[in-house]
Amino acid sequence: MPVNLGDIFPNDTIEKLEEYVSISSKVAERFKQAVNLLNRYQVGDARMVLTELVELENRGEKLRSELEYSISSLRLEASFMSELLSIVSSIDMISDHIKEVAKELRIIPFLEIPQELRAGLLELSELVVKAVEIYNKAFRAVLRSNFEEALRLLDEVVKLEEKADDIEVRNRGLILEYGDRFKPLAMAIMVHSLNKALEDTADICALSATSLKILVMARLL
């Protein structure tokens, strides 16, 4: 018989978990907004949004610490508690990686990137944000004990990561193709780093999705 997480966590912990995942979703939304603003030449507005992103992620990190303390105080079997703590930390890990990608985005003259490559980075950014959003939906579904929906969404995250791999490889090819157009040449390295960091975020989403799927199937169903 499926486990009801309400029987494991106190109501205030469930509420904090809901808030926690909501902050993560807002971090992803701010990142998407900032990239779109940069692409529309609204650099100042983009920087303001990126500042909001960092503030949100810091709030999420603080809330993660509170949740880890609350969960550690529960009387749970040690290995199950460890798995729960790992899943909770995955939300902040994803948000923290987005924050690091955002820092790279702040120092790159985005509009000087060749248009075709910029379009590829935009496509990869959109896909990464979608992966984060779907992972967060799956996390919420688990909190509500809607495990069938959660498993469907988690499989979708893994498929998105596979698409992200393909786009990242294509973007790498474009970086090589446009190499002589980057002035200074160090900008090519910066763009490559951004491209890889975006794909790494999709990887983290997929790894977190796999871990959450195992937890659901082994512990909650």
Short mmCIF file of C-alpha atoms in Angstrom, two decimals:
data_model
loop_
_atom_site.label_atom_id
_atom_site.label_comp_id
_atom_site.label_asym_id
_atom_site.label_seq_id
_atom_site.Cartn_x
_atom_site.Cartn_y
_atom_site.Cartn_z
CA MET A 1 0.00 0.00 0.00
CA PRO A 2 1.43 3.45 -0.95
CA VAL A 3 2.83 5.54 1.89
CA ASN A 4 1.17 8.83 2.77
CA LEU A 5 3.94 11.36 3.45
CA GLY A 6 1.55 13.14 5.78
CA ASP A 7 2.00 10.16 8.09
CA ILE A 8 5.78 10.68 8.04
CA PHE A 9 6.18 14.46 8.13
CA PRO A 10 4.40 16.93 10.45
CA ASN A 11 2.16 19.46 8.67
CA ASP A 12 4.63 22.32 9.17
CA THR A 13 7.39 20.27 7.52
CA ILE A 14 5.14 19.53 4.52
CA GLU A 15 4.37 23.25 4.27
CA LYS A 16 8.07 24.11 4.38
CA LEU A 17 8.78 21.51 1.69
CA GLU A 18 6.09 23.08 -0.51
CA GLU A 19 7.64 26.52 0.04
CA TYR A 20 11.10 25.11 -0.61
CA VAL A 21 10.19 23.67 -3.99
CA SER A 22 8.27 26.84 -4.85
CA ILE A 23 11.45 28.89 -4.31
CA SER A 24 13.34 26.53 -6.62
CA SER A 25 10.70 27.05 -9.32
CA LYS A 26 11.00 30.81 -8.94
CA VAL A 27 14.80 30.56 -9.33
CA ALA A 28 14.28 28.73 -12.64
CA GLU A 29 11.68 31.29 -13.75
CA ARG A 30 14.03 34.19 -12.98
CA PHE A 31 16.80 32.53 -14.97
CA LYS A 32 14.53 32.08 -17.97
CA GLN A 33 13.38 35.70 -17.67
CA ALA A 34 16.96 36.99 -17.46
CA VAL A 35 18.07 35.09 -20.57
CA ASN A 36 15.11 36.42 -22.54
CA LEU A 37 15.81 39.97 -21.36
CA LEU A 38 19.44 39.69 -22.43
CA ASN A 39 18.34 38.50 -25.85
CA ARG A 40 16.10 41.58 -26.12
CA TYR A 41 19.00 43.95 -25.32
CA GLN A 42 17.56 44.74 -21.86
CA VAL A 43 20.82 44.19 -20.03
CA GLY A 44 20.02 46.34 -16.99
CA ASP A 45 16.70 44.61 -16.39
CA ALA A 46 18.38 41.22 -16.80
CA ARG A 47 20.96 42.07 -14.14
CA MET A 48 18.18 43.06 -11.72
CA VAL A 49 16.42 39.73 -12.31
CA LEU A 50 19.67 37.82 -11.81
CA THR A 51 20.13 39.61 -8.48
CA GLU A 52 16.63 38.48 -7.46
CA LEU A 53 17.58 34.96 -8.49
CA VAL A 54 20.57 34.93 -6.14
CA GLU A 55 18.45 36.25 -3.26
CA LEU A 56 15.84 33.55 -3.85
CA GLU A 57 18.44 30.80 -3.96
CA ASN A 58 19.92 32.04 -0.69
CA ARG A 59 16.45 31.82 0.89
CA GLY A 60 16.09 28.29 -0.41
CA GLU A 61 19.45 27.32 1.04
CA LYS A 62 18.45 28.61 4.46
CA LEU A 63 15.14 26.74 4.27
CA ARG A 64 16.99 23.55 3.29
CA SER A 65 19.00 23.76 6.50
CA GLU A 66 15.79 24.10 8.52
CA LEU A 67 14.25 21.13 6.73
CA GLU A 68 17.32 18.97 7.25
CA TYR A 69 17.16 19.70 10.97
CA SER A 70 13.42 18.90 11.11
CA ILE A 71 13.78 15.64 9.19
CA SER A 72 16.81 14.58 11.22
CA SER A 73 14.70 14.99 14.36
CA LEU A 74 12.13 12.42 13.17
CA ARG A 75 12.24 8.83 14.35
CA LEU A 76 13.00 7.17 11.04
CA GLU A 77 15.10 4.20 10.02
CA ALA A 78 18.62 5.52 9.33
CA SER A 79 18.92 4.58 5.65
CA PHE A 80 15.43 5.92 4.86
CA MET A 81 16.26 9.21 6.59
CA SER A 82 19.50 9.46 4.59
CA GLU A 83 17.59 8.95 1.34
CA LEU A 84 15.01 11.60 2.29
CA LEU A 85 17.72 14.10 3.21
CA SER A 86 19.48 13.45 -0.10
CA ILE A 87 16.29 14.09 -2.06
CA VAL A 88 15.61 17.31 -0.13
CA SER A 89 19.16 18.55 -0.78
CA SER A 90 18.72 17.84 -4.51
CA ILE A 91 16.30 20.76 -4.82
CA ASP A 92 18.85 23.20 -3.43
CA MET A 93 21.64 21.58 -5.43
CA ILE A 94 19.76 22.27 -8.68
CA SER A 95 18.97 25.86 -7.63
CA ASP A 96 22.56 26.45 -6.58
CA HIS A 97 23.79 25.26 -9.96
CA ILE A 98 21.40 27.65 -11.71
CA LYS A 99 22.82 30.43 -9.53
CA GLU A 100 26.34 29.52 -10.66
CA VAL A 101 25.23 29.49 -14.31
CA ALA A 102 23.63 32.89 -13.74
CA LYS A 103 26.97 34.23 -12.48
CA GLU A 104 28.60 33.14 -15.73
CA LEU A 105 25.80 34.74 -17.70
CA ARG A 106 26.43 38.09 -15.97
CA ILE A 107 30.01 38.35 -17.23
CA ILE A 108 29.43 37.29 -20.84
CA PRO A 109 28.57 39.97 -23.44
CA PHE A 110 25.63 37.83 -24.54
CA LEU A 111 24.62 39.95 -27.52
CA GLU A 112 28.08 39.65 -29.05
CA ILE A 113 27.66 35.88 -29.43
CA PRO A 114 26.97 34.91 -33.09
CA GLN A 115 23.22 34.67 -33.65
CA GLU A 116 23.05 30.95 -34.51
CA LEU A 117 25.07 30.03 -31.43
CA ARG A 118 23.06 32.40 -29.26
CA ALA A 119 19.89 30.68 -30.50
CA GLY A 120 21.39 27.34 -29.49
CA LEU A 121 22.17 28.64 -26.00
CA LEU A 122 18.64 30.01 -25.71
CA GLU A 123 17.24 26.63 -26.75
CA LEU A 124 19.40 24.86 -24.19
CA SER A 125 18.40 27.35 -21.49
CA GLU A 126 14.70 26.80 -22.23
CA LEU A 127 15.14 23.04 -22.06
CA VAL A 128 17.06 23.20 -18.77
CA VAL A 129 14.42 25.41 -17.17
CA LYS A 130 11.73 22.99 -18.38
CA ALA A 131 13.63 20.08 -16.81
CA VAL A 132 13.82 21.95 -13.49
CA GLU A 133 10.13 22.84 -13.62
CA ILE A 134 9.09 19.25 -14.36
CA TYR A 135 11.35 17.86 -11.64
CA ASN A 136 9.76 20.27 -9.17
CA LYS A 137 6.28 19.18 -10.30
CA ALA A 138 7.32 15.58 -9.69
CA PHE A 139 8.59 16.52 -6.23
CA ARG A 140 5.25 18.18 -5.44
CA ALA A 141 3.41 15.09 -6.70
CA VAL A 142 5.43 12.96 -4.29
CA LEU A 143 4.57 15.31 -1.42
CA ARG A 144 0.89 14.78 -2.29
CA SER A 145 1.40 11.00 -2.58
CA ASN A 146 0.48 11.13 -6.28
CA PHE A 147 3.19 8.63 -7.11
CA GLU A 148 1.97 7.54 -10.54
CA GLU A 149 2.08 11.14 -11.78
CA ALA A 150 5.47 11.66 -10.13
CA LEU A 151 7.00 8.67 -11.93
CA ARG A 152 5.67 9.87 -15.28
CA LEU A 153 7.18 13.30 -14.75
CA LEU A 154 10.51 11.91 -13.58
CA ASP A 155 10.82 9.86 -16.77
CA GLU A 156 10.18 13.05 -18.73
CA VAL A 157 13.06 14.81 -16.94
CA VAL A 158 15.46 12.07 -18.04
CA LYS A 159 14.29 12.40 -21.66
CA LEU A 160 14.84 16.16 -21.53
CA GLU A 161 18.40 15.61 -20.30
CA GLU A 162 19.06 13.43 -23.35
CA LYS A 163 17.87 16.27 -25.60
CA ALA A 164 20.08 18.69 -23.66
CA ASP A 165 23.09 16.48 -24.43
CA ASP A 166 22.37 16.75 -28.15
CA ILE A 167 21.98 20.53 -28.06
CA GLU A 168 25.16 20.95 -26.00
CA VAL A 169 27.14 18.93 -28.58
CA ARG A 170 25.67 20.99 -31.41
CA ASN A 171 26.54 24.22 -29.63
CA ARG A 172 30.12 23.00 -29.13
CA GLY A 173 30.39 22.53 -32.88
CA LEU A 174 29.17 26.09 -33.43
CA ILE A 175 31.72 27.44 -30.94
CA LEU A 176 34.47 25.82 -33.02
CA GLU A 177 32.93 27.04 -36.26
CA TYR A 178 32.71 30.64 -35.07
CA GLY A 179 35.99 30.55 -33.17
CA ASP A 180 37.68 33.27 -35.22
CA ARG A 181 34.76 35.64 -34.63
CA PHE A 182 35.21 35.77 -30.87
CA LYS A 183 37.07 38.91 -29.78
CA PRO A 184 38.86 38.44 -27.45
CA LEU A 185 39.44 34.72 -27.93
CA ALA A 186 38.83 34.17 -24.21
CA MET A 187 35.15 34.81 -24.92
CA ALA A 188 34.98 31.47 -26.76
CA ILE A 189 36.13 29.78 -23.56
CA MET A 190 33.50 31.66 -21.56
CA VAL A 191 30.73 30.64 -23.97
CA HIS A 192 31.92 27.02 -23.89
CA SER A 193 31.82 27.15 -20.09
CA LEU A 194 28.25 28.51 -20.15
CA ASN A 195 27.16 25.85 -22.63
CA LYS A 196 28.65 23.09 -20.47
CA ALA A 197 27.23 24.53 -17.24
CA LEU A 198 23.74 24.54 -18.73
CA GLU A 199 24.05 20.91 -19.79
CA ASP A 200 25.46 20.02 -16.37
CA THR A 201 22.31 21.47 -14.79
CA ALA A 202 20.20 19.16 -16.95
CA ASP A 203 22.45 16.27 -15.83
CA ILE A 204 21.84 17.14 -12.18
CA CYS A 205 18.08 17.20 -12.81
CA ALA A 206 18.24 13.75 -14.42
CA LEU A 207 20.35 12.29 -11.61
CA SER A 208 17.98 13.77 -9.03
CA ALA A 209 15.00 12.40 -10.97
CA THR A 210 16.52 8.92 -10.98
CA SER A 211 17.18 9.07 -7.23
CA LEU A 212 13.66 10.27 -6.49
CA LYS A 213 12.21 7.54 -8.73
CA ILE A 214 14.17 4.89 -6.81
CA LEU A 215 12.95 6.33 -3.50
CA VAL A 216 9.33 6.28 -4.67
CA MET A 217 9.48 2.74 -6.04
CA ALA A 218 11.52 1.22 -3.20
CA ARG A 219 10.16 3.08 -0.19
CA LEU A 220 6.81 4.70 -0.90
CA LEU A 221 4.89 2.37 -3.22
#
